[in-house]
C-alpha atoms as a printed R data frame, in Angstrom:
    type eleno elety resid chain resno       x       y       z
1   ATOM     1    CA   MET     A     1   5.037   9.609 -18.782
2   ATOM     2    CA   PRO     A     2   5.805   6.025 -17.728
3   ATOM     3    CA   GLY     A     3   8.960   4.639 -19.325
4   ATOM     4    CA   ARG     A     4  12.114   2.913 -18.145
5   ATOM     5    CA   GLU     A     5  12.676   3.206 -14.449
6   ATOM     6    CA   HIS     A     6  14.862   5.848 -12.810
7   ATOM     7    CA   ASP     A     7  13.383   5.894  -9.307
8   ATOM     8    CA   SER     A     8  14.103   8.476  -6.658
9   ATOM     9    CA   GLY     A     9  12.657   8.861  -3.140
10  ATOM    10    CA   ALA     A    10  11.482  11.848  -1.176
11  ATOM    11    CA   LYS     A    11  10.939  12.246   2.550
12  ATOM    12    CA   ARG     A    12   7.685  13.438   4.031
13  ATOM    13    CA   SER     A    13   6.818  14.160   7.625
14  ATOM    14    CA   SER     A    14   4.427  11.830   9.376
15  ATOM    15    CA   ARG     A    15   0.723  12.490   9.737
16  ATOM    16    CA   ALA     A    16   0.172   9.591  12.100
17  ATOM    17    CA   ARG     A    17   0.733   9.707  15.834
18  ATOM    18    CA   THR     A    18   3.647   7.298  15.615
19  ATOM    19    CA   ARG     A    19   6.190   6.891  18.373
20  ATOM    20    CA   GLY     A    20   9.646   5.498  17.749
21  ATOM    21    CA   PRO     A    21  11.856   3.714  20.251
22  ATOM    22    CA   LEU     A    22  12.431   5.789  23.411
23  ATOM    23    CA   VAL     A    23  15.709   6.205  25.245
24  ATOM    24    CA   ALA     A    24  14.278   4.979  28.536
25  ATOM    25    CA   ALA     A    25  13.934   1.227  28.301
26  ATOM    26    CA   SER     A    26  11.203  -0.776  29.981
27  ATOM    27    CA   PRO     A    27  11.188  -4.331  31.347
28  ATOM    28    CA   PRO     A    28  10.846  -7.221  28.908
29  ATOM    29    CA   VAL     A    29   7.281  -7.568  27.696
30  ATOM    30    CA   ARG     A    30   5.081 -10.179  29.328
31  ATOM    31    CA   ALA     A    31   2.080 -11.900  27.816
32  ATOM    32    CA   THR     A    32  -1.015  -9.699  27.974
33  ATOM    33    CA   ARG     A    33  -3.367 -12.182  26.307
34  ATOM    34    CA   PRO     A    34  -5.205 -15.109  27.810
35  ATOM    35    CA   GLY     A    35  -3.461 -18.413  27.237
36  ATOM    36    CA   ARG     A    36   0.093 -19.298  26.363
37  ATOM    37    CA   VAL     A    37   2.142 -17.040  24.074
38  ATOM    38    CA   PRO     A    38   3.984 -19.188  21.517
39  ATOM    39    CA   ARG     A    39   7.785 -18.974  21.626
40  ATOM    40    CA   VAL     A    40   9.752 -19.452  18.432
41  ATOM    41    CA   THR     A    41  13.429 -20.145  19.046
42  ATOM    42    CA   ALA     A    42  14.224 -22.314  16.027
43  ATOM    43    CA   ARG     A    43  13.450 -22.374  12.317
44  ATOM    44    CA   ASN     A    44  10.361 -24.474  12.874
45  ATOM    45    CA   ALA     A    45   7.280 -24.738  10.666
46  ATOM    46    CA   LEU     A    46   5.735 -21.550  12.070
47  ATOM    47    CA   PHE     A    47   8.899 -19.542  11.423
48  ATOM    48    CA   GLN     A    48   9.182 -20.950   7.900
49  ATOM    49    CA   GLN     A    49   5.584 -19.942   7.226
50  ATOM    50    CA   TRP     A    50   6.339 -16.344   8.224
51  ATOM    51    CA   GLN     A    51   9.599 -16.391   6.265
52  ATOM    52    CA   ALA     A    52   7.768 -17.505   3.124
53  ATOM    53    CA   LEU     A    53   5.569 -14.418   3.354
54  ATOM    54    CA   LEU     A    54   8.622 -12.279   2.557
55  ATOM    55    CA   THR     A    55   9.193 -13.662  -0.928
56  ATOM    56    CA   ASN     A    56   6.465 -16.116  -1.894
57  ATOM    57    CA   ARG     A    57   3.385 -14.491  -3.383
58  ATOM    58    CA   THR     A    58   1.576 -17.812  -3.692
59  ATOM    59    CA   LYS     A    59   2.029 -18.465   0.043
60  ATOM    60    CA   ARG     A    60   0.729 -14.989   0.871
61  ATOM    61    CA   GLN     A    61  -2.361 -15.628  -1.201
62  ATOM    62    CA   ARG     A    62  -2.888 -19.156   0.100
63  ATOM    63    CA   THR     A    63  -2.575 -18.218   3.774
64  ATOM    64    CA   GLY     A    64  -4.254 -14.833   3.364
65  ATOM    65    CA   GLU     A    65  -1.407 -13.198   5.299
66  ATOM    66    CA   PHE     A    66   1.495 -10.785   4.770
67  ATOM    67    CA   LEU     A    67   4.167  -9.127   6.912
68  ATOM    68    CA   ILE     A    68   4.130  -5.492   8.040
69  ATOM    69    CA   HIS     A    69   7.384  -3.810   9.060
70  ATOM    70    CA   GLY     A    70   8.076  -0.439  10.652
71  ATOM    71    CA   VAL     A    71   6.678   1.841  13.337
72  ATOM    72    CA   ARG     A    72   4.470   3.963  11.109
73  ATOM    73    CA   PRO     A    73   2.922   1.149   9.005
74  ATOM    74    CA   ILE     A    74   2.143  -0.990  12.062
75  ATOM    75    CA   THR     A    75   0.721   1.997  13.936
76  ATOM    76    CA   LEU     A    76  -1.514   2.978  11.016
77  ATOM    77    CA   ALA     A    77  -2.665  -0.611  10.552
78  ATOM    78    CA   VAL     A    78  -3.842  -0.652  14.166
79  ATOM    79    CA   GLU     A    79  -5.357   2.849  14.027
80  ATOM    80    CA   HIS     A    80  -7.364   2.024  10.886
81  ATOM    81    CA   GLY     A    81  -8.589  -1.304  12.204
82  ATOM    82    CA   TRP     A    82  -6.741  -3.492   9.714
83  ATOM    83    CA   PRO     A    83  -7.136  -7.155  10.754
84  ATOM    84    CA   LEU     A    84  -3.877  -8.388  12.299
85  ATOM    85    CA   ARG     A    85  -3.287 -12.053  13.031
86  ATOM    86    CA   THR     A    86  -0.135 -11.856  15.185
87  ATOM    87    CA   LEU     A    87   2.382  -9.399  16.623
88  ATOM    88    CA   LEU     A    88   5.932 -10.783  16.743
89  ATOM    89    CA   TYR     A    89   8.281  -9.356  19.372
90  ATOM    90    CA   PRO     A    90  11.879 -10.230  20.361
91  ATOM    91    CA   ALA     A    91  12.306 -12.613  23.262
92  ATOM    92    CA   GLY     A    92  14.075 -11.309  26.346
93  ATOM    93    CA   GLN     A    93  14.565  -7.756  25.104
94  ATOM    94    CA   ARG     A    94  13.351  -4.438  26.472
95  ATOM    95    CA   LEU     A    95  10.814  -2.660  24.317
96  ATOM    96    CA   SER     A    96  10.086   1.009  23.797
97  ATOM    97    CA   GLU     A    97   7.005   2.694  25.174
98  ATOM    98    CA   TRP     A    98   5.535   2.664  21.634
99  ATOM    99    CA   ALA     A    99   5.882  -1.098  21.312
100 ATOM   100    CA   ARG     A   100   4.567  -1.835  24.804
101 ATOM   101    CA   ARG     A   101   1.597   0.483  24.383
102 ATOM   102    CA   LEU     A   102   0.717  -1.020  21.011
103 ATOM   103    CA   ILE     A   103   0.929  -4.555  22.422
104 ATOM   104    CA   ASP     A   104  -1.219  -3.602  25.406
105 ATOM   105    CA   ASP     A   105  -3.860  -1.640  23.468
106 ATOM   106    CA   SER     A   106  -4.219  -3.545  20.196
107 ATOM   107    CA   GLY     A   107  -5.508  -6.867  21.526
108 ATOM   108    CA   VAL     A   108  -3.618  -8.723  18.775
109 ATOM   109    CA   PRO     A   109  -2.341 -12.251  19.588
110 ATOM   110    CA   LEU     A   110   1.379 -12.348  20.381
111 ATOM   111    CA   ALA     A   111   4.341 -14.517  19.476
112 ATOM   112    CA   GLU     A   112   7.758 -14.308  21.161
113 ATOM   113    CA   VAL     A   113  10.563 -14.812  18.643
114 ATOM   114    CA   ALA     A   114  14.307 -15.218  19.140
115 ATOM   115    CA   PRO     A   115  15.946 -11.895  18.174
116 ATOM   116    CA   GLU     A   116  18.181 -13.462  15.510
117 ATOM   117    CA   LEU     A   117  15.129 -15.032  13.848
118 ATOM   118    CA   LEU     A   118  13.145 -11.800  14.071
119 ATOM   119    CA   HIS     A   119  16.105 -10.102  12.406
120 ATOM   120    CA   GLU     A   120  15.775 -12.492   9.459
121 ATOM   121    CA   LEU     A   121  12.078 -11.688   9.152
122 ATOM   122    CA   GLY     A   122  12.864  -7.980   9.259
123 ATOM   123    CA   GLU     A   123  14.831  -8.035   5.980
124 ATOM   124    CA   ARG     A   124  17.202  -5.432   7.404
125 ATOM   125    CA   GLU     A   125  20.920  -5.383   8.109
126 ATOM   126    CA   SER     A   126  20.403  -3.415  11.338
127 ATOM   127    CA   ASP     A   127  19.236  -4.807  14.678
128 ATOM   128    CA   ALA     A   128  16.135  -6.948  14.981
129 ATOM   129    CA   PRO     A   129  12.914  -4.920  14.730
130 ATOM   130    CA   GLU     A   130  10.883  -4.297  17.864
131 ATOM   131    CA   LEU     A   131   7.691  -5.569  16.288
132 ATOM   132    CA   ILE     A   132   6.575  -7.259  13.094
133 ATOM   133    CA   ALA     A   133   2.869  -7.636  12.394
134 ATOM   134    CA   VAL     A   134   1.238 -10.456  10.462
135 ATOM   135    CA   GLY     A   135  -1.666  -8.868   8.622
136 ATOM   136    CA   ALA     A   136  -4.649 -10.400   6.842
137 ATOM   137    CA   LEU     A   137  -5.358  -9.797   3.140
138 ATOM   138    CA   LEU     A   138  -8.596  -7.889   2.510
139 ATOM   139    CA   PRO     A   139 -11.175  -8.831  -0.159
140 ATOM   140    CA   ASP     A   140 -10.533  -7.476  -3.652
141 ATOM   141    CA   ASP     A   141 -13.949  -5.830  -3.810
142 ATOM   142    CA   LEU     A   142 -14.241  -2.704  -5.981
143 ATOM   143    CA   ASP     A   143 -17.091  -1.408  -3.826
144 ATOM   144    CA   ARG     A   144 -14.500  -0.801  -1.096
145 ATOM   145    CA   LEU     A   145 -13.733   2.378  -3.075
146 ATOM   146    CA   ARG     A   146 -17.168   3.808  -2.111
147 ATOM   147    CA   PRO     A   147 -17.708   6.002  -5.182
148 ATOM   148    CA   GLY     A   148 -19.520   9.307  -4.747
149 ATOM   149    CA   PRO     A   149 -19.970  12.678  -6.517
150 ATOM   150    CA   GLY     A   150 -16.351  13.692  -5.879
151 ATOM   151    CA   PHE     A   151 -14.887  10.336  -6.866
152 ATOM   152    CA   LEU     A   152 -11.206  10.224  -7.814
153 ATOM   153    CA   GLY     A   153  -9.670   6.806  -8.323
154 ATOM   154    CA   VAL     A   154  -6.493   5.389  -9.850
155 ATOM   155    CA   ALA     A   155  -6.015   2.252 -11.935
156 ATOM   156    CA   PHE     A   156  -2.425   0.994 -12.228
157 ATOM   157    CA   ASP     A   157  -2.148  -1.261 -15.275
158 ATOM   158    CA   ARG     A   158   0.245  -4.239 -14.932
159 ATOM   159    CA   PRO     A   159   2.877  -2.585 -12.708
160 ATOM   160    CA   GLY     A   160   6.032  -4.655 -12.570
161 ATOM   161    CA   ASN     A   161   7.726  -2.983  -9.612
162 ATOM   162    CA   PRO     A   162   6.154  -3.446  -6.152
163 ATOM   163    CA   GLY     A   163   7.866  -0.279  -4.944
164 ATOM   164    CA   ASN     A   164   5.980   1.706  -7.583
165 ATOM   165    CA   ILE     A   165   2.686   0.291  -6.323
166 ATOM   166    CA   GLY     A   166   3.439   1.399  -2.780
167 ATOM   167    CA   THR     A   167   4.596   4.835  -3.931
168 ATOM   168    CA   LEU     A   168   1.435   5.397  -5.952
169 ATOM   169    CA   VAL     A   169  -0.710   4.218  -3.023
170 ATOM   170    CA   ARG     A   170   1.049   6.827  -0.885
171 ATOM   171    CA   SER     A   171   0.455   9.566  -3.476
172 ATOM   172    CA   ALA     A   172  -3.200   8.599  -3.954
173 ATOM   173    CA   ASP     A   173  -3.684   8.825  -0.193
174 ATOM   174    CA   ALA     A   174  -1.932  12.198  -0.024
175 ATOM   175    CA   PHE     A   175  -3.997  13.806  -2.795
176 ATOM   176    CA   GLY     A   176  -7.464  12.654  -1.830
177 ATOM   177    CA   ALA     A   177  -8.115   9.637  -4.043
178 ATOM   178    CA   ALA     A   178 -10.809   7.165  -3.023
179 ATOM   179    CA   GLY     A   179  -8.655   4.153  -3.815
180 ATOM   180    CA   LEU     A   180  -6.283   2.387  -6.178
181 ATOM   181    CA   ILE     A   181  -6.986  -0.563  -8.482
182 ATOM   182    CA   VAL     A   182  -4.146  -2.788  -9.698
183 ATOM   183    CA   THR     A   183  -5.099  -4.597 -12.907
184 ATOM   184    CA   GLY     A   184  -3.686  -7.432 -14.972
185 ATOM   185    CA   HIS     A   185  -0.558  -9.501 -14.415
186 ATOM   186    CA   ALA     A   186   1.207  -7.279 -11.904
187 ATOM   187    CA   ALA     A   187   3.561  -7.139  -8.955
188 ATOM   188    CA   ASP     A   188   1.951  -7.929  -5.626
189 ATOM   189    CA   VAL     A   189   0.296  -5.196  -3.566
190 ATOM   190    CA   TYR     A   190   1.268  -7.145  -0.417
191 ATOM   191    CA   ASP     A   191   4.919  -7.627  -1.334
192 ATOM   192    CA   PRO     A   192   7.031  -6.212   1.547
193 ATOM   193    CA   LYS     A   193   8.570  -3.667  -0.858
194 ATOM   194    CA   SER     A   194   5.123  -2.368  -1.775
195 ATOM   195    CA   VAL     A   195   3.939  -2.258   1.828
196 ATOM   196    CA   ARG     A   196   7.093  -0.430   2.907
197 ATOM   197    CA   ALA     A   197   6.924   2.082   0.019
198 ATOM   198    CA   SER     A   198   3.355   2.988   0.947
199 ATOM   199    CA   THR     A   199   4.627   4.128   4.396
200 ATOM   200    CA   GLY     A   200   1.348   2.965   5.913
201 ATOM   201    CA   SER     A   201  -1.054   4.449   3.362
202 ATOM   202    CA   LEU     A   202  -2.005   0.909   2.328
203 ATOM   203    CA   PHE     A   203  -3.953   0.726   5.588
204 ATOM   204    CA   SER     A   204  -5.934   3.945   5.086
205 ATOM   205    CA   LEU     A   205  -6.635   3.772   1.334
206 ATOM   206    CA   PRO     A   206  -8.601   0.944  -0.330
207 ATOM   207    CA   VAL     A   207  -6.357  -0.986  -2.730
208 ATOM   208    CA   VAL     A   208  -8.006  -3.639  -4.880
209 ATOM   209    CA   ARG     A   209  -6.583  -6.166  -7.369
210 ATOM   210    CA   ARG     A   210  -8.532  -7.111 -10.498
211 ATOM   211    CA   PRO     A   211  -7.426  -9.578 -13.208
212 ATOM   212    CA   SER     A   212  -8.440  -7.462 -16.222
213 ATOM   213    CA   PRO     A   213  -9.615  -3.999 -17.319
214 ATOM   214    CA   GLU     A   214 -12.988  -5.545 -18.185
215 ATOM   215    CA   ASP     A   215 -13.799  -6.013 -14.499
216 ATOM   216    CA   VAL     A   216 -13.163  -2.335 -13.898
217 ATOM   217    CA   LEU     A   217 -15.167  -1.289 -16.954
218 ATOM   218    CA   ASP     A   218 -18.128  -3.326 -15.726
219 ATOM   219    CA   TRP     A   219 -17.871  -1.621 -12.340
220 ATOM   220    CA   VAL     A   220 -17.605   1.841 -13.938
221 ATOM   221    CA   GLY     A   221 -20.613   1.008 -16.107
222 ATOM   222    CA   ALA     A   222 -22.615   0.057 -13.028
223 ATOM   223    CA   GLN     A   223 -21.740   3.390 -11.396
224 ATOM   224    CA   ARG     A   224 -22.786   5.252 -14.532
225 ATOM   225    CA   ASP     A   225 -26.100   3.382 -14.536
226 ATOM   226    CA   ARG     A   226 -26.634   4.620 -10.962
227 ATOM   227    CA   GLY     A   227 -26.130   8.207 -12.083
228 ATOM   228    CA   LEU     A   228 -22.429   8.679 -11.330
229 ATOM   229    CA   PRO     A   229 -20.786   9.734 -14.634
230 ATOM   230    CA   ILE     A   230 -17.221   8.500 -14.033
231 ATOM   231    CA   ARG     A   231 -14.801   9.524 -16.785
232 ATOM   232    CA   ILE     A   232 -11.784   7.336 -17.521
233 ATOM   233    CA   VAL     A   233  -8.678   9.452 -18.129
234 ATOM   234    CA   GLY     A   234  -5.512   7.729 -19.290
235 ATOM   235    CA   THR     A   235  -1.933   8.996 -19.087
236 ATOM   236    CA   ASP     A   236   0.518   8.675 -21.942
237 ATOM   237    CA   GLU     A   237   3.418  10.701 -23.343
238 ATOM   238    CA   SER     A   238   1.540  10.917 -26.656
239 ATOM   239    CA   GLY     A   239  -1.778  11.970 -25.097
240 ATOM   240    CA   SER     A   240  -3.847  14.469 -27.034
241 ATOM   241    CA   THR     A   241  -4.498  16.811 -24.092
242 ATOM   242    CA   PRO     A   242  -1.971  18.467 -21.773
243 ATOM   243    CA   ILE     A   243  -2.773  17.608 -18.185
244 ATOM   244    CA   SER     A   244  -3.683  21.194 -17.299
245 ATOM   245    CA   GLY     A   245  -6.275  21.229 -20.093
246 ATOM   246    CA   CYS     A   246  -8.249  18.257 -18.756
247 ATOM   247    CA   ASP     A   247 -11.172  18.791 -16.393
248 ATOM   248    CA   LEU     A   248 -10.385  16.568 -13.422
249 ATOM   249    CA   THR     A   249 -13.047  18.024 -11.139
250 ATOM   250    CA   VAL     A   250 -15.710  15.586 -12.364
251 ATOM   251    CA   PRO     A   251 -15.836  11.956 -11.126
252 ATOM   252    CA   THR     A   252 -12.630  10.516 -12.597
253 ATOM   253    CA   LEU     A   253 -10.724   7.259 -12.809
254 ATOM   254    CA   LEU     A   254  -7.084   7.940 -13.733
255 ATOM   255    CA   VAL     A   255  -5.174   5.198 -15.547
256 ATOM   256    CA   VAL     A   256  -1.397   4.816 -15.160
257 ATOM   257    CA   GLY     A   257   0.281   2.329 -17.486
258 ATOM   258    CA   ASN     A   258   3.003  -0.246 -17.056
259 ATOM   259    CA   GLU     A   259   6.488   1.132 -16.374
260 ATOM   260    CA   THR     A   260   7.841   0.115 -19.792
261 ATOM   261    CA   ALA     A   261   4.900  -0.544 -22.122
262 ATOM   262    CA   GLY     A   262   2.401   2.024 -20.847
263 ATOM   263    CA   MET     A   263  -1.332   1.345 -20.967
264 ATOM   264    CA   SER     A   264  -2.597  -1.800 -22.630
265 ATOM   265    CA   ALA     A   265  -4.590  -1.533 -25.853
266 ATOM   266    CA   ARG     A   266  -7.789  -2.363 -23.984
267 ATOM   267    CA   TRP     A   267  -7.282   0.404 -21.466
268 ATOM   268    CA   ARG     A   268  -6.657   2.861 -24.307
269 ATOM   269    CA   GLU     A   269  -9.972   1.855 -25.876
270 ATOM   270    CA   MET     A   270 -11.749   2.376 -22.570
271 ATOM   271    CA   CYS     A   271 -10.386   5.893 -21.970
272 ATOM   272    CA   ASP     A   272 -12.638   8.892 -22.531
273 ATOM   273    CA   GLU     A   273  -9.519  11.065 -22.771
274 ATOM   274    CA   VAL     A   274  -5.756  10.570 -22.712
275 ATOM   275    CA   VAL     A   275  -3.566  13.279 -21.196
276 ATOM   276    CA   ARG     A   276   0.140  13.971 -21.340
277 ATOM   277    CA   ILE     A   277   2.537  15.704 -18.965
278 ATOM   278    CA   PRO     A   278   4.563  18.357 -20.842
279 ATOM   279    CA   MET     A   279   8.279  17.705 -20.368
280 ATOM   280    CA   GLY     A   280  11.595  19.280 -21.212
281 ATOM   281    CA   GLY     A   281  15.239  18.399 -20.713
282 ATOM   282    CA   ALA     A   282  16.917  15.196 -21.818
283 ATOM   283    CA   ALA     A   283  14.506  12.839 -20.014
284 ATOM   284    CA   SER     A   284  12.462  10.714 -22.407
285 ATOM   285    CA   SER     A   285   9.836   9.737 -19.841
286 ATOM   286    CA   LEU     A   286   8.872   9.750 -16.180
287 ATOM   287    CA   ASN     A   287   8.774   6.904 -13.722
288 ATOM   288    CA   ALA     A   288   5.229   5.477 -13.642
289 ATOM   289    CA   ALA     A   289   4.649   6.341  -9.998
290 ATOM   290    CA   SER     A   290   6.047   9.854 -10.539
291 ATOM   291    CA   ALA     A   291   3.747  10.427 -13.515
292 ATOM   292    CA   GLY     A   292   0.768   9.171 -11.526
293 ATOM   293    CA   THR     A   293   1.705  11.448  -8.634
294 ATOM   294    CA   LEU     A   294   1.807  14.508 -10.895
295 ATOM   295    CA   VAL     A   295  -1.626  13.753 -12.355
296 ATOM   296    CA   LEU     A   296  -3.039  13.199  -8.866
297 ATOM   297    CA   TYR     A   297  -1.580  16.523  -7.756
298 ATOM   298    CA   GLU     A   298  -3.188  18.287 -10.715
299 ATOM   299    CA   ALA     A   299  -6.542  16.708  -9.851
300 ATOM   300    CA   ALA     A   300  -6.174  17.798  -6.228
301 ATOM   301    CA   ARG     A   301  -5.204  21.321  -7.327
302 ATOM   302    CA   GLN     A   302  -8.244  21.636  -9.573
303 ATOM   303    CA   ARG     A   303 -10.483  20.368  -6.781
304 ATOM   304    CA   ASP     A   304  -8.966  22.717  -4.174
305 ATOM   305    CA   PHE     A   305  -8.137  19.663  -2.125
306 ATOM   306    CA   PRO     A   306  -7.184  20.882   1.372
307 ATOM   307    CA   ALA     A   307  -3.592  19.930   2.133
308 ATOM   308    CA   THR     A   308  -3.142  19.757   5.914
309 ATOM   309    CA   ASP     A   309  -0.290  21.662   7.527
310 ATOM   310    CA   ARG     A   310   2.595  19.461   8.566
């Protein structure tokens, strides 16, 4: 179960209709929106505002914006109708068919940025990205999870690593969860590391931030009053029930604890059951996102969740 971090990654083939850069280059992009497209060729106030979104959580919250990098995440954001404020593209450079098509079809306002500045915003050592999107933060409304008879949700308690948030968002999306709730003093869902680790699932799965477990308990109580008997199932290495012995086919909210400390005392009190993942070998615990992924897989297995062919 969650303990000290020893992260590892795994590759998965894409479900989205993403298109990477093509060999055949096209002419430099021209403005496709009414009015003048802003050009950013120096580290002016607009550039500094975008740059702050990379590292400054307070600025992200204050402006209601965050940066989206990569072909798949940007494509999924557009496909799922995520509100985008601006698309940044490199000045004077030829773009791939994917980038041109997305610019033409999305209707998002554009900004032309000097390639060396776009490179800085890309946080990568390679060439400047073709596109960076400036996305809007969505409301932290628990009803975005749309609970129903087959409800499966995840609460991540005080995660300290933004990459773990993104990884668990990706797993929740893959195994049929209705959404993910991040509670307490935690890393930021909209940190670039979290957005990147979700590989675009952030834009298809509701992810909501709440300051305390009490907010979630009130919401669960309201669902129970409406006739939806959501059970709260915690995960812990000392849980009384092995994961395979827990009925996860009923409406369930899974709780994954902090990477080092596990679930808070209040979350433990709120749980109807606490499960453990049987382990062997020399490992003392699992990475929090890995543990959450295994529990989500078990829930999907019990529910005969249809995994699409890839």
